[in-house]
Every structure is written in C-alpha cells, then in structure tokens.
Amino acid sequence: MTGQDIFDIAVVGAGPAGLIAGLSCAASGLRTAVLGPRSSITDGRTSALFGGSIDLLKAVGAWPDLAEVSAAISGISIADATGGLLSAPEVHFQAKDIGIDAFGYNVPNVALTQALEAASAGRLNRIVCESVTSFASEADHIVLSDSDSNQTRARLVVAADGRASSARQFAGIDVSTWSYPQSAVVATFRHQRPHRGVSTELHRRAGPLTVVPGQAGVSHLVWVDTPEEAARLLALDDSAFGRALNAELKGHLGALSEFSPRQAFRLAGQTARTLGKHRVMLVGEAAHVIPPIGAQGLNLSFRDAATVAEIAGDSKRNGLDIGGDATLARYDDARRTDIATRVYAVDLLNRSLLSNLPGVGLARGFGLFALASSPA
C-alpha cells in the first residue's frame, strides 16, 4: 500500500459538524474523506449561527446557497420572567449599535446540510454509507469499515458522529454526563406582527423560552419546560398551543398560526475527558453536548472544525504525524478552555433558573439589570 492509498483525514459523521470539518480540512490541503448517510430532509429545526460560523461557511463556499433562506438576527432581547424578588428590565441589544448589520443568521438545518453537501463536490471524497461499523489500528493509520463493506484508511479520524460516537468509543475516550429535569419543545410558526429580526429569550422558572426570527412572518421556537409540561404541550391542538405560547409571549407577535409538527427533546449535558486520543479527534456532540440555550452548540462545533483543520494542516506542512500524540495534544489544548467556559456558563444559567434559593434569583436579576444599564 502506498501513501496515496491513505487519506490524511477521515471524518465520521456527515451532519453539519462533520461536513464543515471535512470542508475545512480539505481547504487546508488535507486529503479528506467524509463518511456517513445523507441527512434527513424532514428536519424542521434551525440553527442560530454567529459571526465566526458565518465566516467559515463563506470560506468553504457554502454561504451563497444559504443567504437567501436564512434570517438575519439584528437584535437580541432578554427578559427575566421568573417572577423573582428582583425583576430586571428587559435587555435589548441591537447589532447596529456596534456597527454591524446582524449578530448572526438563523439557518434552516436542512438547507445548511444541503449547502455543505453541495460544497463538498469535487473538494473531498464523500462516502455515503449508513454507518461506520468498525475501526482497526495500524502502525500509522486507522482502517474504517462501513456498513457497505467498504474500507477507508486515514492517518487521523475526526469523530463527528454525535453524542454516542462510535469513533470516540474506539479511541477509549471517557465522557462526563449529566441530565436536567427538562425537555425542549421545538416548532416553527407564523405570526401576525413582524419580528423585526429580534431574537427573544424569556428566562422562566422552568427554563428559557426562545423565539428566533425566521423568514418574514415566521419564527422558530425552543420552549424549555418540565418533561410533564412538555408532554402536555405536545398533546394540545394547534389552537390551544397557540394560546399557551401567546400567554408566555404576552401577545407581542400578535396572532399565531401554522404551527409545524412539534417535537420534544430531553435536556442533557456531556463533555469528553480528552478531545484527542489514539489518532481520533472529537468535534461537535462527540466532544460536547449542552442545552439549547444561547445558541452555543453548533457554533462551538464550527470552531472545533476550524481548529482541527488549522492544527492538522500545520502538522502536515511541518512534516509531523497528523494523527500523532503531539498533534492530538495541541488540539485538546486549543479547544479545552472555549468548550469548558461555554458549557459552564450555559449550565450555570440553566441551573440558576431551576434554583429556588433567593440569592440565586437576585444574582441573576442584578446581572440582567447590569446588562440593561451598562453600555459596556
């Protein structure tokens, strides 16, 4: 076997995190394969992507296909709706106040994956398969066998195959996991009044309720509540659900209609104890799972992808083993603080909403008041 028979990078998982990792690695001059199935075309969810993620989509050539179907997030509104002793005023941020057109864009998940698939053509080897079924270590690479009985060899495997990652399990990387007594109800709906590009987040006692702007007259909902309440909300007909949502929003979007089928997901958290081991690097939910609060998850995944490409590309240009321990350690060092900080902040905010201790509510209230009153 010659070196040309071995890829530099094999990305396991072909969702947004895996495809952006593959495209970023290919753009760094790495011979790259992405293994996984075509993504579902029925996913009605969206992802709020901010500046760095949009820049990465532009860099790999995927943004032109997304610009027309994405909605600009030009404002952010945060309100303390916990009913605590200190209720801070509603906090408003406008992108124009810091000289930009938008904080980010709300991108439909189906369109995002399709744009990344289209951008992959001719840039990397896209191996469509149901799954990778086994991994085997060789002296200087890993052999991946897929569900179609094909084999792929690579010096470095990038695990982008989700929270139950088989590539992570092969590498022997342990995870810390935790759960929350909450579920997130997601849906898309139309409304009478314009959203004006403002994403609204209500910090409620049972969890945040977030409405993110979509195309004109459409918004996307993430409603975090107890599992029992989430089940009740799923069982309501659209009319009753609309009334319940309007009561939370205090009618600021006017009449609500045309709800998509609602789905509910239990909230959990997970972090990997190391981000690289045995020629495997972790990205996306293989590395970190956090609640859908503050739109951190996929933006973290995009930063993982960019860092993999940068570090692996540097190692190849410098004649180093891109799957070797030094490269893996450099990746872990580069991503550890960012991931830990975001996971901690989201976990702290969510647990502060669940806490009945008066001091916790006061601290959150003072924090929101500071946001409202301080130009910084």
CSV table of N, CA, C and O in Angstrom, one decimal, residues 189-285:
chain,number,residue,atom,x,y,z
A,189,PHE,N,-43.6,28.6,13.5
A,189,PHE,CA,-44.9,29.1,13.4
A,189,PHE,C,-44.9,30.5,12.7
A,189,PHE,O,-43.9,31.1,12.6
A,190,ARG,N,-46.1,30.8,12.2
A,190,ARG,CA,-46.3,32.2,11.6
A,190,ARG,C,-46.9,33.1,12.7
A,190,ARG,O,-47.6,32.6,13.6
A,191,HIS,N,-46.7,34.4,12.5
A,191,HIS,CA,-47.3,35.3,13.4
A,191,HIS,C,-47.7,36.6,12.7
A,191,HIS,O,-47.2,36.9,11.6
A,192,GLN,N,-48.6,37.3,13.3
A,192,GLN,CA,-49.3,38.5,12.7
A,192,GLN,C,-48.3,39.7,12.7
A,192,GLN,O,-48.3,40.4,11.7
A,193,ARG,N,-47.6,39.9,13.8
A,193,ARG,CA,-46.8,41.1,13.9
A,193,ARG,C,-45.3,40.8,13.4
A,193,ARG,O,-44.9,39.7,13.7
A,194,PRO,N,-44.6,41.7,12.9
A,194,PRO,CA,-43.3,41.4,12.4
A,194,PRO,C,-42.3,41.2,13.6
A,194,PRO,O,-42.4,41.9,14.6
A,195,HIS,N,-41.3,40.3,13.4
A,195,HIS,CA,-40.4,40.1,14.5
A,195,HIS,C,-39.2,41.1,14.4
A,195,HIS,O,-38.4,41.2,15.4
A,196,ARG,N,-39.1,41.8,13.3
A,196,ARG,CA,-38.0,42.8,13.1
A,196,ARG,C,-36.6,42.3,13.3
A,196,ARG,O,-35.7,43.0,13.7
A,197,GLY,N,-36.4,41.0,13.1
A,197,GLY,CA,-35.1,40.4,13.2
A,197,GLY,C,-34.6,40.3,14.7
A,197,GLY,O,-33.4,40.0,14.9
A,198,VAL,N,-35.6,40.3,15.6
A,198,VAL,CA,-35.2,40.3,17.1
A,198,VAL,C,-35.4,38.8,17.6
A,198,VAL,O,-36.5,38.3,17.5
A,199,SER,N,-34.3,38.3,18.2
A,199,SER,CA,-34.4,37.0,18.9
A,199,SER,C,-34.8,37.3,20.3
A,199,SER,O,-34.1,38.1,21.0
A,200,THR,N,-35.9,36.7,20.8
A,200,THR,CA,-36.4,36.9,22.2
A,200,THR,C,-36.1,35.7,23.1
A,200,THR,O,-36.5,34.6,22.7
A,201,GLU,N,-35.6,36.0,24.2
A,201,GLU,CA,-35.3,34.9,25.2
A,201,GLU,C,-35.9,35.3,26.5
A,201,GLU,O,-35.5,36.3,27.1
A,202,LEU,N,-36.9,34.5,27.0
A,202,LEU,CA,-37.5,34.7,28.3
A,202,LEU,C,-36.9,33.7,29.3
A,202,LEU,O,-37.0,32.5,29.1
A,203,HIS,N,-36.4,34.2,30.3
A,203,HIS,CA,-35.8,33.4,31.4
A,203,HIS,C,-36.9,33.0,32.4
A,203,HIS,O,-37.2,33.9,33.2
A,204,ARG,N,-37.4,31.8,32.3
A,204,ARG,CA,-38.6,31.4,33.1
A,204,ARG,C,-38.1,30.4,34.2
A,204,ARG,O,-37.0,29.8,34.0
A,205,ARG,N,-38.9,30.2,35.2
A,205,ARG,CA,-38.5,29.4,36.3
A,205,ARG,C,-38.3,27.9,35.8
A,205,ARG,O,-37.3,27.3,36.3
A,206,ALA,N,-39.0,27.4,34.9
A,206,ALA,CA,-38.9,26.1,34.4
A,206,ALA,C,-37.8,25.9,33.3
A,206,ALA,O,-37.4,24.8,32.9
A,207,GLY,N,-37.3,27.1,32.8
A,207,GLY,CA,-36.3,27.0,31.7
A,207,GLY,C,-36.6,28.2,30.7
A,207,GLY,O,-37.7,28.8,30.7
A,208,PRO,N,-35.7,28.5,29.9
A,208,PRO,CA,-35.9,29.6,28.9
A,208,PRO,C,-36.8,29.2,27.8
A,208,PRO,O,-37.0,28.1,27.4
A,209,LEU,N,-37.5,30.2,27.3
A,209,LEU,CA,-38.3,30.1,26.1
A,209,LEU,C,-37.7,31.1,25.1
A,209,LEU,O,-37.7,32.3,25.4
A,210,THR,N,-37.3,30.6,24.0
A,210,THR,CA,-36.6,31.4,23.0
A,210,THR,C,-37.4,31.4,21.7
A,210,THR,O,-37.8,30.3,21.2
A,211,VAL,N,-37.6,32.5,21.1
A,211,VAL,CA,-38.2,32.7,19.8
A,211,VAL,C,-37.2,33.4,18.9
A,211,VAL,O,-36.8,34.5,19.1
A,212,VAL,N,-36.7,32.6,17.8
A,212,VAL,CA,-35.7,33.1,17.0
A,212,VAL,C,-36.3,33.5,15.6
A,212,VAL,O,-37.1,32.7,15.1
A,213,PRO,N,-36.0,34.7,15.1
A,213,PRO,CA,-36.6,35.1,13.8
A,213,PRO,C,-36.2,34.2,12.6
A,213,PRO,O,-35.1,33.8,12.5
A,214,GLY,N,-37.2,33.9,11.8
A,214,GLY,CA,-37.0,33.2,10.5
A,214,GLY,C,-37.3,34.1,9.4
A,214,GLY,O,-37.2,35.3,9.5
A,215,GLN,N,-37.7,33.6,8.3
A,215,GLN,CA,-38.1,34.4,7.1
A,215,GLN,C,-39.3,35.2,7.5
A,215,GLN,O,-39.9,35.0,8.6
A,216,ALA,N,-39.6,36.2,6.7
A,216,ALA,CA,-40.7,37.2,7.1
A,216,ALA,C,-42.0,36.5,7.5
A,216,ALA,O,-42.5,35.7,6.9
A,217,GLY,N,-42.4,36.9,8.7
A,217,GLY,CA,-43.6,36.4,9.3
A,217,GLY,C,-43.5,35.0,9.9
A,217,GLY,O,-44.5,34.5,10.3
A,218,VAL,N,-42.3,34.5,10.0
A,218,VAL,CA,-42.1,33.2,10.6
A,218,VAL,C,-41.1,33.3,11.7
A,218,VAL,O,-40.1,34.0,11.6
A,219,SER,N,-41.3,32.5,12.8
A,219,SER,CA,-40.3,32.4,13.9
A,219,SER,C,-40.2,30.9,14.3
A,219,SER,O,-41.0,30.1,14.0
A,220,HIS,N,-39.1,30.7,15.0
A,220,HIS,CA,-38.7,29.3,15.4
A,220,HIS,C,-38.6,29.3,16.9
A,220,HIS,O,-38.0,30.1,17.5
A,221,LEU,N,-39.3,28.3,17.5
A,221,LEU,CA,-39.5,28.2,19.0
A,221,LEU,C,-38.6,27.1,19.6
A,221,LEU,O,-38.6,26.0,19.1
A,222,VAL,N,-38.0,27.5,20.7
A,222,VAL,CA,-37.4,26.5,21.6
A,222,VAL,C,-38.0,26.8,23.0
A,222,VAL,O,-37.6,27.8,23.7
A,223,TRP,N,-38.9,25.9,23.5
A,223,TRP,CA,-39.6,26.2,24.8
A,223,TRP,C,-39.1,25.1,25.8
A,223,TRP,O,-39.4,23.9,25.6
A,224,VAL,N,-38.3,25.5,26.7
A,224,VAL,CA,-37.8,24.5,27.7
A,224,VAL,C,-38.7,24.5,28.9
A,224,VAL,O,-39.0,25.6,29.5
A,225,ASP,N,-39.1,23.3,29.3
A,225,ASP,CA,-40.0,23.2,30.5
A,225,ASP,C,-39.8,21.8,31.1
A,225,ASP,O,-38.9,21.1,30.7
A,226,THR,N,-40.6,21.5,32.1
A,226,THR,CA,-40.5,20.2,32.7
A,226,THR,C,-41.0,19.1,31.7
A,226,THR,O,-41.8,19.4,30.8
A,227,PRO,N,-40.5,17.9,31.8
A,227,PRO,CA,-41.0,16.9,30.9
A,227,PRO,C,-42.5,16.7,30.9
A,227,PRO,O,-43.1,16.4,29.8
A,228,GLU,N,-43.1,16.8,32.1
A,228,GLU,CA,-44.5,16.7,32.1
A,228,GLU,C,-45.3,17.8,31.4
A,228,GLU,O,-46.2,17.5,30.6
A,229,GLU,N,-44.8,19.0,31.5
A,229,GLU,CA,-45.4,20.1,30.8
A,229,GLU,C,-45.1,20.0,29.3
A,229,GLU,O,-46.0,20.3,28.5
A,230,ALA,N,-43.9,19.6,28.9
A,230,ALA,CA,-43.6,19.4,27.5
A,230,ALA,C,-44.6,18.4,26.9
A,230,ALA,O,-45.1,18.5,25.8
A,231,ALA,N,-44.8,17.3,27.6
A,231,ALA,CA,-45.8,16.3,27.1
A,231,ALA,C,-47.2,16.8,27.0
A,231,ALA,O,-47.9,16.6,26.0
A,232,ARG,N,-47.6,17.7,27.9
A,232,ARG,CA,-48.9,18.3,27.8
A,232,ARG,C,-49.0,19.3,26.6
A,232,ARG,O,-50.0,19.3,25.9
A,233,LEU,N,-47.9,20.0,26.4
A,233,LEU,CA,-47.9,20.9,25.3
A,233,LEU,C,-47.9,20.2,23.9
A,233,LEU,O,-48.5,20.6,23.0
A,234,LEU,N,-47.2,19.0,23.9
A,234,LEU,CA,-47.3,18.3,22.6
A,234,LEU,C,-48.7,17.7,22.4
A,234,LEU,O,-49.1,17.6,21.2
A,235,ALA,N,-49.4,17.4,23.4
A,235,ALA,CA,-50.8,16.9,23.3
A,235,ALA,C,-51.8,17.9,22.9
A,235,ALA,O,-52.9,17.5,22.4
A,236,LEU,N,-51.6,19.2,23.0
A,236,LEU,CA,-52.5,20.2,22.7
A,236,LEU,C,-52.7,20.3,21.2
A,236,LEU,O,-51.8,20.1,20.4
A,237,ASP,N,-53.9,20.7,20.8
A,237,ASP,CA,-54.1,21.0,19.4
A,237,ASP,C,-53.5,22.4,19.1
A,237,ASP,O,-53.1,23.1,20.0
A,238,ASP,N,-53.3,22.7,17.8
A,238,ASP,CA,-52.6,23.9,17.5
A,238,ASP,C,-53.2,25.2,18.1
A,238,ASP,O,-52.5,26.1,18.5
A,239,SER,N,-54.5,25.2,18.1
A,239,SER,CA,-55.2,26.4,18.7
A,239,SER,C,-54.9,26.6,20.1
A,239,SER,O,-54.5,27.7,20.6
A,240,ALA,N,-55.0,25.5,20.9
A,240,ALA,CA,-54.7,25.6,22.3
A,240,ALA,C,-53.2,25.9,22.6
A,240,ALA,O,-52.8,26.6,23.5
A,241,PHE,N,-52.3,25.3,21.8
A,241,PHE,CA,-50.9,25.5,21.9
A,241,PHE,C,-50.6,27.0,21.6
A,241,PHE,O,-49.8,27.6,22.3
A,242,GLY,N,-51.2,27.5,20.6
A,242,GLY,CA,-51.0,28.9,20.2
A,242,GLY,C,-51.4,29.8,21.4
A,242,GLY,O,-50.7,30.8,21.6
A,243,ARG,N,-52.5,29.5,22.0
A,243,ARG,CA,-52.9,30.4,23.2
A,243,ARG,C,-51.9,30.3,24.3
A,243,ARG,O,-51.6,31.3,25.0
A,244,ALA,N,-51.4,29.1,24.6
A,244,ALA,CA,-50.4,28.9,25.6
A,244,ALA,C,-49.2,29.7,25.3
A,244,ALA,O,-48.6,30.3,26.2
A,245,LEU,N,-48.7,29.6,24.1
A,245,LEU,CA,-47.5,30.3,23.7
A,245,LEU,C,-47.7,31.8,23.7
A,245,LEU,O,-46.9,32.6,24.2
A,246,ASN,N,-48.9,32.3,23.3
A,246,ASN,CA,-49.2,33.7,23.3
A,246,ASN,C,-49.2,34.3,24.7
A,246,ASN,O,-48.8,35.4,24.9
A,247,ALA,N,-49.7,33.4,25.6
A,247,ALA,CA,-49.7,33.9,27.0
A,247,ALA,C,-48.3,34.1,27.5
A,247,ALA,O,-48.0,35.1,28.3
A,248,GLU,N,-47.3,33.3,27.1
A,248,GLU,CA,-45.9,33.4,27.6
A,248,GLU,C,-45.3,34.7,26.9
A,248,GLU,O,-44.6,35.4,27.5
A,249,LEU,N,-45.7,34.9,25.6
A,249,LEU,CA,-45.1,36.0,24.9
A,249,LEU,C,-45.8,37.3,25.1
A,249,LEU,O,-45.4,38.3,24.6
A,250,LYS,N,-46.9,37.2,25.9
A,250,LYS,CA,-47.7,38.4,26.2
A,250,LYS,C,-48.2,39.1,24.9
A,250,LYS,O,-48.3,40.4,24.9
A,251,GLY,N,-48.4,38.3,23.9
A,251,GLY,CA,-49.1,38.8,22.7
A,251,GLY,C,-48.2,39.7,21.8
A,251,GLY,O,-48.7,40.3,20.8
A,252,HIS,N,-46.9,39.8,22.0
A,252,HIS,CA,-46.1,40.8,21.3
A,252,HIS,C,-45.9,40.4,19.8
A,252,HIS,O,-45.5,41.3,19.0
A,253,LEU,N,-46.2,39.2,19.4
A,253,LEU,CA,-46.1,38.8,18.0
A,253,LEU,C,-47.5,38.7,17.4
A,253,LEU,O,-47.7,38.4,16.2
A,254,GLY,N,-48.5,39.1,18.1
A,254,GLY,CA,-49.9,39.0,17.6
A,254,GLY,C,-50.4,37.6,17.5
A,254,GLY,O,-49.9,36.7,18.1
A,255,ALA,N,-51.4,37.4,16.6
A,255,ALA,CA,-52.0,36.1,16.4
A,255,ALA,C,-51.0,35.1,15.9
A,255,ALA,O,-50.2,35.5,15.0
A,256,LEU,N,-51.0,33.9,16.4
A,256,LEU,CA,-50.1,32.8,16.0
A,256,LEU,C,-50.8,31.8,15.2
A,256,LEU,O,-51.9,31.4,15.5
A,257,SER,N,-50.1,31.2,14.2
A,257,SER,CA,-50.8,30.2,13.3
A,257,SER,C,-49.8,29.3,12.6
A,257,SER,O,-48.6,29.6,12.7
A,258,GLU,N,-50.3,28.3,11.9
A,258,GLU,CA,-49.5,27.5,11.0
A,258,GLU,C,-48.3,26.9,11.7
A,258,GLU,O,-47.1,27.0,11.3
A,259,PHE,N,-48.6,26.2,12.8
A,259,PHE,CA,-47.5,25.5,13.6
A,259,PHE,C,-47.0,24.3,12.9
A,259,PHE,O,-47.8,23.5,12.3
A,260,SER,N,-45.7,24.1,12.8
A,260,SER,CA,-45.2,22.9,12.3
A,260,SER,C,-45.4,21.8,13.3
A,260,SER,O,-45.7,22.0,14.5
A,261,PRO,N,-45.3,20.5,13.0
A,261,PRO,CA,-45.4,19.4,13.9
A,261,PRO,C,-44.4,19.7,15.1
A,261,PRO,O,-43.2,19.9,14.8
A,262,ARG,N,-44.9,19.6,16.3
A,262,ARG,CA,-44.0,19.9,17.5
A,262,ARG,C,-43.2,18.6,17.8
A,262,ARG,O,-43.7,17.5,17.7
A,263,GLN,N,-42.0,18.8,18.3
A,263,GLN,CA,-41.2,17.7,18.8
A,263,GLN,C,-40.6,18.1,20.2
A,263,GLN,O,-40.5,19.3,20.5
A,264,ALA,N,-40.3,17.1,21.0
A,264,ALA,CA,-39.7,17.4,22.3
A,264,ALA,C,-38.4,16.6,22.5
A,264,ALA,O,-38.4,15.4,22.0
A,265,PHE,N,-37.4,17.2,23.2
A,265,PHE,CA,-36.2,16.5,23.4
A,265,PHE,C,-35.8,16.7,24.9
A,265,PHE,O,-35.8,17.8,25.4
A,266,ARG,N,-35.4,15.6,25.5
A,266,ARG,CA,-34.9,15.8,26.9
A,266,ARG,C,-33.5,16.5,26.9
A,266,ARG,O,-32.7,16.3,26.0
A,267,LEU,N,-33.3,17.3,27.9
A,267,LEU,CA,-32.1,18.1,28.0
A,267,LEU,C,-31.0,17.3,28.8
A,267,LEU,O,-31.4,16.7,29.8
A,268,ALA,N,-29.8,17.3,28.3
A,268,ALA,CA,-28.7,16.6,29.0
A,268,ALA,C,-27.4,17.4,28.6
A,268,ALA,O,-27.4,18.2,27.7
A,269,GLY,N,-26.4,17.0,29.4
A,269,GLY,CA,-25.1,17.6,29.1
A,269,GLY,C,-24.0,16.5,29.1
A,269,GLY,O,-24.2,15.5,29.7
A,270,GLN,N,-23.0,16.7,28.3
A,270,GLN,CA,-21.9,15.8,28.2
A,270,GLN,C,-20.6,16.4,27.7
A,270,GLN,O,-20.7,17.3,26.8
A,271,THR,N,-19.5,16.1,28.3
A,271,THR,CA,-18.2,16.5,27.8
A,271,THR,C,-17.2,15.4,27.8
A,271,THR,O,-17.3,14.5,28.7
A,272,ALA,N,-16.4,15.4,26.8
A,272,ALA,CA,-15.3,14.3,26.8
A,272,ALA,C,-14.2,14.7,27.7
A,272,ALA,O,-13.8,15.9,27.8
A,273,ARG,N,-13.6,13.7,28.3
A,273,ARG,CA,-12.5,13.9,29.2
A,273,ARG,C,-11.2,14.4,28.5
A,273,ARG,O,-10.3,15.0,29.1
A,274,THR,N,-11.0,14.0,27.3
A,274,THR,CA,-10.0,14.5,26.4
A,274,THR,C,-10.5,14.6,25.0
A,274,THR,O,-11.5,13.9,24.7
A,275,LEU,N,-10.0,15.5,24.2
A,275,LEU,CA,-10.5,15.7,22.9
A,275,LEU,C,-9.7,15.0,21.8
A,275,LEU,O,-10.1,15.1,20.6
A,276,GLY,N,-8.7,14.3,22.2
A,276,GLY,CA,-7.9,13.5,21.2
A,276,GLY,C,-7.2,12.4,21.8
A,276,GLY,O,-6.5,12.5,22.8
A,277,LYS,N,-7.2,11.2,21.1
A,277,LYS,CA,-6.6,10.0,21.7
A,277,LYS,C,-6.6,8.9,20.6
A,277,LYS,O,-7.6,8.8,19.8
A,278,HIS,N,-5.5,8.2,20.4
A,278,HIS,CA,-5.4,7.1,19.5
A,278,HIS,C,-5.8,7.4,18.1
A,278,HIS,O,-6.6,6.8,17.5
A,279,ARG,N,-5.2,8.5,17.6
A,279,ARG,CA,-5.5,9.0,16.2
A,279,ARG,C,-6.9,9.4,16.0
A,279,ARG,O,-7.4,9.5,14.8
A,280,VAL,N,-7.6,9.8,17.0
A,280,VAL,CA,-9.0,10.3,16.9
A,280,VAL,C,-9.1,11.7,17.6
A,280,VAL,O,-8.7,11.8,18.7
A,281,MET,N,-9.7,12.6,16.8
A,281,MET,CA,-10.1,13.9,17.4
A,281,MET,C,-11.6,14.1,17.4
A,281,MET,O,-12.3,13.6,16.5
A,282,LEU,N,-12.1,14.7,18.5
A,282,LEU,CA,-13.5,14.8,18.7
A,282,LEU,C,-14.0,16.2,18.3
A,282,LEU,O,-13.4,17.2,18.7
A,283,VAL,N,-15.1,16.3,17.5
A,283,VAL,CA,-15.8,17.6,17.2
A,283,VAL,C,-17.3,17.4,17.5
A,283,VAL,O,-17.8,16.3,17.5
A,284,GLY,N,-17.9,18.6,17.6
A,284,GLY,CA,-19.4,18.6,17.8
A,284,GLY,C,-19.8,17.8,19.0
A,284,GLY,O,-19.2,17.8,20.0
A,285,GLU,N,-21.0,17.1,18.8
A,285,GLU,CA,-21.6,16.5,20.0
A,285,GLU,C,-20.8,15.2,20.4
A,285,GLU,O,-21.0,14.7,21.5
